[in-house]
Amino acid sequence: MTLTNWKEIAHLQGSELRGAVFRVVQGASKMLQLTQADDPDILEAVPRLIELLENNPETLGSFREIVFALARASGLWNYINRDEADETDAFVAEAVTAEELGGITFHREQVIALNTLLSGKNLILSAPTSFGKSLLIDALLATGKYDRVAIVLPTIALLDEFRRRLMARFSKRFQIIMHPSEAVADGPAIFLGTQERLIYRDDLGHLDLTVVDEFYKLDPSRKDERSIALNAAVYRLLRRSKQFFFLGPNIDNVVVSSDVRWRFEFLKTRFSTVAVDTIDLQNIPNKRERLIEEIGEDRNWPALVFVSSPNRANELAGEVADQMAVSDSSADFSEWLAVNVGPGGVLSRSVRFGFGVHHGRTPRAVAARMVRMFNEGSLPVLFCTSTLIEGVNTAAKTVMIFDKKINRADYDFFTFSNIRGRAGRLGQHHVGQVFVFNEVPDAETLEVSPTIFGDESDLPDEYIVHVEDRDITSSPEDRVQYLKQQLGLEEYQLRQLSAIGMNSAIQLRNFTGAAITEGAELEWQGVPTYNQIRAALEVIGRVQKPRAFGAVSISQLTFYIDQLRRARTFRDFLLERDRTYAGEPRGHDEIFKFLRACEYGLPQYFIALEMFVRQHGLAADYSLFVGSLSSWFRPEVLKELDEEGVPVQIGERFYRSNDTRQMLRDRLMLAVNSEASALTAFERVWLMDVLPR
């Protein structure tokens, strides 16, 4: 309904409003006979009309049945109210409602996708953000057809979101495995993991279904440094899986080689369940001033403000927090951040006035708390980067796309569409809005070329070493044998090195030999000294710059690691870093980039370095150090609960030696229910939201 002036209709009253709505329904009904079934111009009429009905119940009460009839005809069956629709429309809605999933009603395109999957076919689905793709996974699990399932997700935050939802719906039927330390027993199981976690699991067994979310990341041309690991992990999963289901947004075609072993159906649809208003602000004279003005308008809340980088998000959040407050419900969170993370950064100050900050450096449990408060309305504005766009789901009404870059490069139309797709949410905001402050990229056809579907001559070395059934006369086999000879390692070791890249591994091997010749202290076991850590980092730093690990120099990186392991508590470490920080305010949280590198990045380089040191006949064993580094020198259960939304700063106050994850969870729940516990009122609410009951 491109030519319909919805804003003008929204201001009409009485008979004028009824007349306008009748003409819209009449026009949409005619267009349904003339256009494609997933035409966005037709589909948007339904959520807009539903919003008008909700805002004008007395004036438009008599229109309910004809609007529900339009919803049935267009395939938006989830908009049919069975109690108010006529018998035919209510019957259609009832037929596609899953009571076992809480009474959720599917729309037409979801049913098409489900029928394809339930027929046993592999499916690659390309659909808009608001399509409801995740619901399809739950619907498959509810059929009882699948016993062992692996789900690959791009972020740990999304892992936890899935874990919570699946635990609520399927904990009685499935074991739900998310942490690497969790062992799986016989029987139905769901393995949730990022590619880095699932690629090394050896207990997957035979799988009935493999699900890959955001499958466009399989294409290395998207310039995602984790693409090779994703392809390798998916390859391992597909080899043991009866069926696969890939999900992603706005993909036009999937490119495959002629001899690819896996066949699939490709379903591309534009079917969206919400409407979106676009407000073009690219030509206004003072964009920053207008952004701040729109942020202050409560009609736009909850609002995501997309910017190009963590520093940019911090800078804008701090600036806006100095000018206004948009919430009086976030002071407790702000105080907690000041006491447990530090008062010096932008986090505590911006949250106090109702502004959240969500990017790759935001502490994981803190970021999860911000999203929850954003969805609940107590943190109405969230400054974010692309990490949120490809991460958890939010209930945003508005998206303000203020910057046009990601990591200094202009985003393309595909990325713009994904950001735009975050506006509106079924059941909460039928009509979203997007403020565009820069030129919209030209629309272009997007083809995805996954490595796993490519020609073997084009496969990267880091992927090939994970391929277990290579033809012994093939080019990939020759390349693996060459790598084994060049690096002096076995194939299982090459797989470990794929995490840092084969070129980096070759460089590291050469630099290791030179360092040993020069007398570097690389032969150590157990707990290294300060100088031994530094010696190892000096070799690693010749291959990967310390800034990649959140430090400006090898000296600072060594100091951070040493301080982290010596700190009595994690909170003490953070407060000391906050107290001594002397850089630009927007970079105050760089320490969290270092902490992420301790989890993944630094450990992989230390593992590789140990391999090459041992080749020189030296008794090196870095395993204890690497394991401790990856858990921030804290008990592993604290890190695991942090991934589930319980910050380490709270968990470590209640931890007792040799606690299992469940033992600590139980103790935390006792504290939540005890009036005399050491928890603040805010911490009680936080834990009640994240701990299973």
XYZ file of C-alpha atoms in Angstrom:
693
model
C 0.000 0.000 0.000
C 2.759 2.372 -1.062
C 0.417 5.233 -1.951
C -1.532 5.080 1.315
C -0.833 7.985 3.653
C -0.966 6.096 6.944
C 0.026 9.099 9.066
C -2.839 11.101 7.645
C -5.286 8.261 8.285
C -4.079 7.964 11.897
C -5.226 11.542 12.543
C -8.724 11.039 11.158
C -11.748 10.526 13.380
C -15.295 9.203 13.206
C -16.836 8.575 9.817
C -13.776 9.909 7.968
C -11.605 7.310 9.682
C -14.094 4.529 8.978
C -14.284 5.526 5.323
C -10.510 5.615 4.946
C -10.094 2.209 6.580
C -12.783 0.693 4.365
C -11.030 2.016 1.238
C -7.700 0.603 2.438
C -9.166 -2.849 3.064
C -10.945 -2.762 -0.278
C -7.777 -1.707 -2.124
C -5.615 -4.288 -0.364
C -8.094 -7.055 -1.165
C -7.974 -6.166 -4.868
C -4.189 -5.959 -4.907
C -3.924 -9.427 -3.352
C -5.302 -10.827 -6.610
C -2.708 -8.978 -8.697
C 0.599 -9.149 -6.837
C 2.992 -11.740 -5.422
C 2.024 -13.427 -2.168
C 4.930 -11.914 -0.230
C 4.598 -8.354 -1.580
C 5.609 -6.093 1.354
C 3.298 -3.315 0.147
C 0.291 -5.583 0.717
C 1.531 -7.272 3.872
C 2.163 -3.974 5.658
C -1.526 -3.123 5.499
C -2.419 -5.753 8.092
C -0.190 -4.632 11.010
C -1.053 -0.997 10.261
C -4.771 -1.729 10.295
C -4.413 -3.748 13.510
C -2.691 -0.761 15.111
C -5.525 1.495 14.002
C -8.066 -0.938 15.483
C -6.217 -0.999 18.808
C -5.960 2.802 18.925
C -9.605 3.369 17.907
C -11.621 0.461 19.367
C -14.959 2.267 19.491
C -14.771 3.898 16.072
C -13.411 0.845 14.239
C -14.887 -1.996 16.291
C -17.114 -3.087 13.424
C -14.092 -3.485 11.123
C -12.473 -6.276 13.102
C -13.898 -9.127 11.080
C -12.962 -7.686 7.673
C -9.419 -6.876 8.867
C -9.040 -10.429 10.167
C -10.333 -11.670 6.814
C -7.611 -9.626 5.109
C -5.066 -11.157 7.504
C -6.273 -14.629 6.491
C -6.134 -13.836 2.778
C -2.632 -12.344 3.008
C -1.264 -15.243 5.071
C -0.679 -13.213 8.240
C -2.690 -15.703 10.267
C -0.916 -14.708 13.482
C -2.871 -11.430 13.433
C -6.240 -13.189 13.610
C -7.921 -12.921 16.996
C -9.841 -16.199 17.211
C -12.295 -14.778 19.737
C -13.307 -11.871 17.490
C -12.895 -13.243 13.950
C -15.650 -14.972 12.010
C -15.846 -18.749 12.073
C -13.839 -19.364 8.884
C -10.960 -17.077 9.827
C -10.872 -18.395 13.385
C -10.724 -21.964 12.074
C -7.699 -21.141 9.889
C -5.898 -19.525 12.825
C -6.710 -22.448 15.113
C -5.397 -24.947 12.562
C -1.945 -23.299 12.562
C -1.706 -22.641 16.305
C 0.747 -24.668 18.394
C -0.673 -24.943 21.906
C 2.452 -26.811 23.041
C 4.439 -23.640 22.255
C 2.223 -21.411 24.341
C -0.529 -20.913 21.773
C 1.674 -19.377 19.077
C 0.008 -18.992 15.683
C 2.119 -19.440 12.552
C 1.817 -17.419 9.363
C 1.614 -18.894 5.878
C 5.319 -18.770 4.965
C 6.298 -20.377 8.273
C 3.968 -23.257 7.485
C 5.528 -23.645 4.028
C 9.009 -23.809 5.580
C 7.867 -26.286 8.235
C 6.252 -28.566 5.668
C 9.493 -28.620 3.664
C 11.530 -29.570 6.717
C 9.065 -32.133 8.011
C 9.184 -33.865 4.635
C 12.840 -34.600 5.423
C 14.397 -32.097 3.009
C 17.304 -29.809 3.808
C 16.240 -26.156 3.776
C 18.048 -22.849 3.447
C 15.638 -20.070 4.419
C 16.147 -16.413 3.568
C 13.574 -14.221 5.274
C 13.302 -10.757 6.883
C 14.285 -10.218 10.517
C 10.662 -10.085 11.689
C 9.726 -13.358 9.937
C 9.927 -15.468 13.116
C 12.690 -17.829 11.997
C 13.659 -18.963 15.506
C 10.101 -20.104 16.152
C 10.507 -22.659 13.371
C 13.284 -24.352 15.339
C 11.015 -24.703 18.365
C 8.218 -26.045 16.182
C 10.527 -28.745 14.795
C 11.659 -29.747 18.273
C 8.039 -29.964 19.432
C 7.180 -32.566 16.773
C 9.148 -35.316 18.552
C 10.784 -36.208 15.231
C 14.257 -35.025 16.233
C 16.215 -36.514 19.138
C 19.708 -35.122 18.676
C 20.103 -31.585 17.398
C 23.033 -29.166 17.011
C 22.350 -25.424 16.753
C 25.173 -23.124 15.626
C 24.781 -19.507 16.753
C 27.116 -16.537 16.169
C 27.380 -15.168 19.714
C 27.387 -16.409 23.299
C 24.650 -13.884 24.090
C 22.433 -15.579 21.505
C 23.377 -18.983 22.916
C 22.019 -17.934 26.288
C 18.838 -16.492 24.768
C 18.223 -19.811 23.000
C 19.120 -21.789 26.133
C 16.542 -19.926 28.213
C 13.800 -20.360 25.666
C 14.532 -24.033 25.029
C 14.849 -24.785 28.747
C 11.420 -23.259 29.348
C 9.830 -25.313 26.576
C 11.819 -28.535 26.290
C 13.840 -29.215 29.457
C 11.725 -32.300 30.262
C 12.450 -33.892 26.895
C 15.985 -32.749 25.976
C 19.325 -32.325 27.666
C 20.345 -28.792 26.669
C 24.129 -28.532 26.393
C 25.767 -25.112 26.082
C 29.058 -25.123 28.014
C 32.155 -27.034 26.821
C 32.481 -28.670 30.249
C 28.972 -30.165 30.122
C 28.841 -33.900 29.470
C 25.983 -35.386 27.498
C 24.228 -38.599 28.503
C 22.323 -40.998 26.285
C 18.975 -39.820 25.018
C 17.623 -36.685 23.333
C 19.990 -33.704 23.438
C 20.331 -30.217 21.978
C 23.869 -28.922 21.528
C 24.031 -25.126 21.506
C 27.325 -23.568 20.511
C 29.329 -21.079 18.558
C 31.494 -22.574 15.834
C 34.558 -22.360 18.083
C 32.836 -24.567 20.646
C 31.119 -27.123 18.469
C 34.076 -27.771 16.187
C 35.986 -29.603 18.931
C 33.145 -31.493 20.640
C 33.703 -35.244 20.328
C 30.431 -36.360 21.943
C 27.938 -35.221 19.307
C 27.209 -38.709 18.010
C 24.755 -39.051 15.129
C 22.594 -35.964 14.672
C 19.037 -35.786 13.390
C 19.220 -32.084 12.604
C 21.827 -29.328 12.317
C 20.639 -25.722 12.467
C 22.874 -22.817 11.407
C 21.699 -19.294 12.234
C 22.970 -16.285 10.223
C 24.238 -18.671 7.543
C 25.503 -15.821 5.338
C 28.565 -15.801 7.602
C 29.657 -18.984 5.799
C 30.671 -16.750 2.891
C 34.294 -15.570 3.381
C 33.639 -12.517 1.201
C 31.578 -11.090 4.082
C 34.975 -10.461 5.712
C 34.125 -12.215 8.947
C 37.361 -13.512 10.481
C 35.429 -16.423 12.008
C 34.110 -17.636 8.640
C 36.629 -20.444 8.164
C 35.990 -21.839 11.646
C 32.249 -21.656 10.958
C 32.590 -23.574 7.703
C 34.806 -26.194 9.349
C 32.389 -26.640 12.257
C 29.381 -26.892 9.940
C 31.226 -29.405 7.759
C 31.838 -31.640 10.795
C 28.193 -31.342 11.827
C 26.716 -32.017 8.394
C 28.799 -35.173 8.004
C 27.018 -36.689 10.991
C 23.585 -35.115 10.484
C 20.535 -36.497 8.670
C 19.150 -33.060 7.849
C 20.092 -29.393 8.017
C 18.287 -26.086 8.298
C 20.117 -22.817 7.554
C 18.507 -19.481 8.448
C 19.411 -15.952 7.453
C 18.013 -12.620 6.277
C 17.717 -11.026 2.840
C 19.753 -13.506 0.743
C 18.924 -13.753 -2.965
C 20.872 -16.859 -3.945
C 23.229 -19.531 -2.611
C 26.161 -20.451 -4.867
C 27.240 -24.112 -4.903
C 29.801 -26.053 -6.918
C 28.642 -28.716 -9.343
C 29.967 -31.591 -7.239
C 28.692 -30.485 -3.824
C 27.567 -33.477 -1.761
C 24.646 -31.775 0.002
C 21.339 -31.013 -1.709
C 18.815 -28.538 -0.338
C 15.720 -26.467 -1.022
C 16.216 -22.691 -1.063
C 13.248 -20.641 0.138
C 13.514 -16.882 -0.279
C 10.668 -14.762 0.976
C 10.036 -11.083 1.709
C 7.270 -12.013 4.151
C 7.394 -9.615 7.095
C 5.073 -9.509 10.092
C 5.538 -5.814 10.929
C 5.355 -2.567 8.994
C 8.089 0.059 9.064
C 8.024 3.826 8.569
C 11.250 5.322 7.219
C 12.106 8.895 8.186
C 14.728 10.325 5.820
C 17.006 12.794 7.634
C 20.059 12.593 5.387
C 19.759 16.193 4.171
C 19.176 17.991 7.465
C 21.898 20.500 8.417
C 22.727 19.365 11.967
C 22.352 15.613 12.245
C 23.820 15.288 15.726
C 21.407 17.861 17.123
C 18.459 16.149 15.441
C 19.552 12.738 16.739
C 19.592 14.013 20.304
C 16.206 15.656 19.776
C 14.628 12.400 18.513
C 16.233 10.383 21.311
C 14.473 12.616 23.819
C 11.006 11.956 22.350
C 9.254 9.167 24.269
C 7.074 8.375 21.231
C 10.244 6.839 19.725
C 11.042 4.528 22.645
C 12.336 1.898 22.967
C 14.985 3.003 20.480
C 18.214 1.486 19.194
C 20.829 3.979 18.021
C 23.182 2.314 15.554
C 26.732 3.684 15.383
C 29.943 2.545 13.757
C 32.194 1.494 16.652
C 32.399 0.938 20.421
C 34.237 4.235 20.890
C 31.529 6.054 18.975
C 28.778 4.422 21.063
C 30.547 5.380 24.291
C 31.113 8.929 23.124
C 27.497 9.545 22.080
C 26.026 7.848 25.139
C 28.135 10.020 27.415
C 27.247 13.180 25.494
C 23.498 12.530 25.525
C 23.559 11.517 29.209
C 25.055 14.930 29.983
C 22.044 16.617 28.379
C 18.965 14.646 29.464
C 17.487 11.755 31.376
C 15.027 9.344 29.768
C 14.398 7.024 32.711
C 14.164 7.160 36.483
C 14.203 3.339 36.780
C 17.874 2.636 36.138
C 19.624 4.304 39.084
C 20.119 0.977 40.925
C 21.808 -0.528 37.877
C 24.025 2.534 37.566
C 25.058 2.252 41.206
C 25.840 -1.453 40.778
C 28.058 -0.676 37.780
C 29.915 2.027 39.713
C 30.575 -0.319 42.641
C 31.398 -3.455 40.636
C 32.882 -2.225 37.349
C 34.018 1.271 38.215
C 32.611 4.794 38.339
C 35.031 6.242 35.804
C 33.696 4.884 32.527
C 30.657 5.808 30.478
C 28.626 2.760 31.545
C 27.591 3.853 35.012
C 26.982 7.472 34.038
C 24.917 6.756 30.908
C 22.818 4.051 32.567
C 21.941 6.407 35.430
C 20.058 8.570 32.946
C 18.427 5.724 31.011
C 20.945 5.067 28.221
C 22.444 1.650 27.608
C 25.579 0.820 25.638
C 25.864 -2.499 23.810
C 28.920 -3.485 21.772
C 31.712 -6.043 21.668
C 33.466 -4.583 24.720
C 30.399 -4.463 26.972
C 30.725 -7.095 29.741
C 28.592 -10.074 28.762
C 26.270 -10.306 31.792
C 25.970 -6.513 31.880
C 25.024 -6.432 28.192
C 22.375 -9.102 28.791
C 20.970 -7.072 31.681
C 20.826 -3.979 29.481
C 18.871 -5.824 26.800
C 16.396 -7.126 29.373
C 15.866 -3.646 30.835
C 15.569 -2.223 27.316
C 12.867 -4.757 26.464
C 11.078 -3.994 29.743
C 11.215 -0.233 29.102
C 13.382 0.829 32.048
C 16.365 1.548 29.755
C 14.573 3.184 26.800
C 17.584 3.941 24.572
C 20.411 1.605 23.610
C 23.481 2.791 21.706
C 24.755 -0.201 19.780
C 27.052 -1.472 17.058
C 26.574 -4.390 14.682
C 27.147 -6.851 17.563
C 23.573 -6.297 18.718
C 22.169 -6.395 15.202
C 23.465 -9.953 14.722
C 23.008 -10.900 18.343
C 20.015 -11.111 20.630
C 16.437 -10.128 19.836
C 15.117 -6.823 21.115
C 11.706 -5.224 21.366
C 12.718 -2.013 19.603
C 10.059 0.251 18.180
C 12.609 2.567 16.605
C 16.021 2.188 14.999
C 18.086 5.318 14.433
C 20.837 4.568 11.897
C 23.168 7.439 12.713
C 26.409 6.204 11.143
C 26.977 4.594 7.766
C 30.123 2.662 8.604
C 31.169 -0.513 10.400
C 34.856 -0.643 11.308
C 35.638 2.321 9.025
C 34.027 0.794 5.927
C 30.642 1.822 4.542
C 28.004 -0.803 5.161
C 26.267 -2.340 2.129
C 22.562 -2.651 1.412
C 22.443 -6.119 2.989
C 23.765 -4.808 6.313
C 21.525 -1.750 6.121
C 18.500 -4.012 5.598
C 19.419 -6.129 8.612
C 19.776 -3.057 10.815
C 16.509 -1.628 9.509
C 14.826 -4.967 10.183
C 15.284 -4.513 13.932
C 12.487 -1.909 14.013
C 9.115 -3.189 15.191
C 8.219 -6.443 16.925
C 5.238 -8.703 16.471
C 2.806 -8.404 19.369
C 4.425 -5.254 20.746
C 5.131 -2.704 18.023
C 3.111 -3.532 14.908
C 4.631 -0.520 13.144
C 8.301 0.231 13.644
C 10.162 3.300 12.504
C 13.649 3.859 11.122
C 15.458 7.186 11.146
C 18.042 7.303 8.354
C 20.750 9.946 8.741
C 22.887 9.018 5.717
C 22.455 7.942 2.129
C 20.912 4.501 1.812
C 23.187 2.086 -0.104
C 21.955 1.045 -3.530
C 19.926 -2.150 -3.520
C 21.882 -5.077 -4.896
C 21.465 -8.797 -5.339
C 23.248 -10.728 -2.604
C 24.654 -14.135 -3.352
C 26.199 -16.213 -0.585
C 29.051 -18.585 -1.477
C 29.705 -20.840 1.519
C 33.128 -22.452 1.611
C 31.548 -25.843 2.355
C 29.635 -25.658 -0.942
C 32.661 -24.488 -2.950
C 35.100 -26.092 -5.361
C 37.862 -28.017 -3.594
C 40.576 -26.124 -5.455
C 39.429 -22.886 -3.784
C 39.248 -24.200 -0.223
C 41.540 -22.477 2.323
C 44.129 -24.526 4.203
C 42.503 -23.767 7.565
C 39.339 -25.465 6.313
C 40.956 -28.394 4.514
C 42.692 -29.690 7.642
C 39.242 -30.343 9.127
C 38.043 -32.370 6.117
C 38.253 -35.972 7.253
C 37.449 -37.898 4.076
C 39.738 -36.334 1.493
C 40.605 -38.229 -1.670
C 44.243 -39.295 -1.224
C 44.965 -38.277 -4.840
C 43.395 -34.830 -4.483
C 44.949 -31.380 -4.364
C 43.641 -30.755 -0.804
C 45.404 -33.920 0.393
C 48.659 -32.708 -1.161
C 48.299 -29.379 0.629
C 47.699 -31.058 4.005
C 50.757 -33.250 3.542
C 52.795 -30.163 2.633
C 51.640 -28.357 5.788
C 52.475 -31.368 7.955
C 55.958 -31.427 6.502
C 56.508 -27.666 6.650
C 55.305 -27.321 10.261
C 56.503 -30.700 11.520
C 53.125 -31.510 13.050
C 50.434 -34.142 12.911
C 47.043 -33.466 11.344
C 45.209 -33.085 14.662
C 47.729 -30.382 15.571
C 47.117 -28.605 12.266
C 43.442 -28.463 13.214
C 44.360 -26.680 16.421
C 46.532 -24.228 14.485
C 43.668 -23.376 12.136
C 42.374 -21.086 14.892
C 45.264 -18.656 14.313
C 45.710 -19.304 10.573
C 48.376 -21.315 8.792
C 50.367 -18.294 7.657
C 50.480 -17.015 11.230
C 51.472 -20.489 12.418
C 54.388 -20.623 9.977
C 55.564 -17.185 11.114
C 55.182 -18.162 14.773
C 57.253 -21.312 14.234
C 60.068 -19.305 12.676
C 60.027 -16.636 15.383
C 59.946 -19.333 18.087
C 63.124 -20.921 16.750
C 64.863 -17.556 16.630
C 63.759 -16.687 20.185
C 65.026 -20.013 21.569
C 68.364 -19.457 19.850
C 68.542 -16.056 21.579
C 67.843 -17.666 24.981
C 64.215 -16.626 25.508
C 62.526 -18.143 28.593
C 60.047 -20.329 26.761
C 60.647 -23.619 28.591
C 58.195 -23.658 31.475
C 55.386 -25.718 32.940
C 52.532 -24.991 35.324
C 52.556 -21.433 36.633
C 54.924 -19.138 34.705
C 56.827 -16.193 36.113
C 56.203 -12.653 34.956
C 59.286 -12.788 32.714
C 58.234 -16.108 31.210
C 54.824 -14.699 30.284
C 56.519 -11.693 28.738
C 58.956 -13.849 26.777
C 56.067 -15.844 25.302
C 54.116 -12.694 24.463
C 57.124 -11.140 22.746
C 57.181 -14.058 20.307
C 53.401 -13.957 19.825
C 53.553 -10.172 19.388
C 55.766 -10.557 16.321
C 52.844 -12.293 14.603
C 49.818 -10.554 16.150
C 49.969 -6.989 17.467
C 49.061 -6.499 21.139
C 46.204 -4.152 20.190
C 44.363 -7.197 18.874
C 44.358 -8.402 22.492
C 43.256 -5.094 24.051
C 46.662 -3.687 25.009
C 48.905 -1.011 23.524
C 52.166 -2.895 24.067
C 53.627 -6.238 25.091
C 54.568 -4.680 28.435
C 50.967 -3.633 29.096
C 49.615 -6.990 27.970
C 51.991 -8.823 30.329
C 51.050 -6.482 33.152
C 47.319 -7.021 32.577
C 47.665 -10.808 32.638
C 49.760 -10.690 35.780
C 47.358 -8.325 37.526
C 44.367 -10.436 36.519
C 45.846 -13.594 38.025
C 46.978 -11.814 41.200
C 43.716 -9.948 41.858
C 41.868 -11.267 44.900
C 38.550 -10.869 43.116
C 37.463 -10.060 39.585
C 35.823 -6.917 40.947
C 39.134 -5.792 42.453
C 40.823 -6.173 39.066
C 38.186 -4.072 37.299
C 38.142 -1.340 39.943
C 41.926 -1.021 39.848
C 41.896 -0.709 36.065
C 39.125 1.888 36.355
C 41.061 3.857 38.973
C 44.314 3.950 37.006
C 42.923 4.524 33.504
C 44.368 7.697 31.971
C 43.249 7.577 28.342
C 40.359 9.065 26.368
C 36.964 8.594 28.094
C 35.496 6.737 25.119
C 38.192 4.047 25.378
C 37.765 3.525 29.114
C 36.353 0.035 28.574
C 39.227 -1.290 26.422
C 40.042 -3.579 29.334
C 37.064 -5.698 28.311
C 38.618 -6.247 24.899
C 41.590 -7.693 26.776
C 39.275 -9.937 28.807
C 37.592 -11.227 25.633
C 41.048 -11.970 24.199
C 41.818 -14.001 27.316
C 38.777 -16.153 26.535
C 39.576 -16.647 22.876
C 42.588 -15.440 20.947
C 45.461 -15.424 23.407
C 44.931 -19.075 24.501
C 45.121 -20.264 20.894
C 48.440 -18.479 20.374
C 49.896 -19.920 23.579
C 48.809 -23.424 22.480
C 50.528 -22.942 19.125
C 53.662 -21.533 20.754
C 53.938 -24.532 23.062
C 53.832 -26.893 20.063
C 56.777 -25.146 18.445
C 58.794 -24.861 21.659
C 58.448 -28.622 22.198
C 59.797 -29.234 18.695
C 63.152 -27.980 19.995
C 63.273 -30.697 22.653
C 62.228 -28.361 25.468
C 59.841 -29.514 28.206
C 57.106 -26.921 27.718
C 53.612 -27.417 29.118
C 51.384 -24.338 29.008
C 48.094 -26.200 29.547
C 47.480 -25.114 33.154
C 48.211 -21.498 32.309
C 46.058 -21.542 29.156
C 43.101 -23.072 31.012
C 43.375 -20.485 33.780
C 43.765 -17.593 31.346
C 40.623 -18.533 29.417
C 38.560 -18.408 32.627
C 40.202 -15.178 33.866
C 42.039 -17.173 36.563
C 38.686 -17.824 38.244
C 36.831 -21.122 38.727
C 35.269 -22.208 35.439
C 31.758 -22.262 36.932
C 31.926 -18.489 37.492
C 32.603 -17.905 33.805
C 29.848 -20.312 32.820
C 27.300 -18.561 35.021
C 28.498 -15.226 33.620
C 27.483 -16.538 30.194
C 24.066 -17.313 31.676
C 23.658 -13.737 32.926
C 25.106 -13.966 36.470
C 28.029 -11.529 36.643
C 31.282 -12.895 38.057
C 31.250 -10.080 40.622
C 28.126 -11.593 42.202
C 28.986 -15.242 41.681
C 32.430 -15.038 43.269
C 30.960 -13.724 46.537
C 29.038 -16.975 46.977
C 31.441 -19.469 45.429
C 32.882 -22.231 47.587
C 35.760 -24.501 46.679
C 34.820 -27.307 44.262
C 31.355 -25.935 43.610
C 29.617 -27.314 40.548
C 27.539 -24.951 38.452
C 24.337 -26.342 39.951
C 25.635 -26.088 43.517
C 26.453 -22.423 43.007
C 23.111 -21.777 41.305
C 21.323 -23.320 44.294
C 23.295 -21.222 46.768
C 22.512 -18.069 44.808
C 18.798 -18.921 44.827
C 18.922 -19.398 48.590
C 20.437 -15.934 48.842
C 17.717 -14.510 46.600
C 15.059 -15.916 48.912
C 16.794 -14.876 52.134
C 16.150 -11.495 53.676
C 19.500 -11.638 55.436
C 21.631 -12.325 52.333
C 24.467 -10.152 51.082
C 22.542 -9.309 47.937
C 21.195 -5.843 47.241
C 17.574 -5.480 46.188
C 18.724 -4.854 42.624
C 20.920 -7.957 42.621
C 17.967 -10.019 43.865
C 15.856 -8.905 40.921
C 18.761 -9.541 38.531
C 19.280 -13.096 39.778
C 15.567 -13.875 39.832
C 15.487 -13.003 36.132
C 18.422 -15.204 35.118
C 18.448 -18.202 37.463
C 16.240 -21.190 36.571
C 13.430 -21.878 39.035
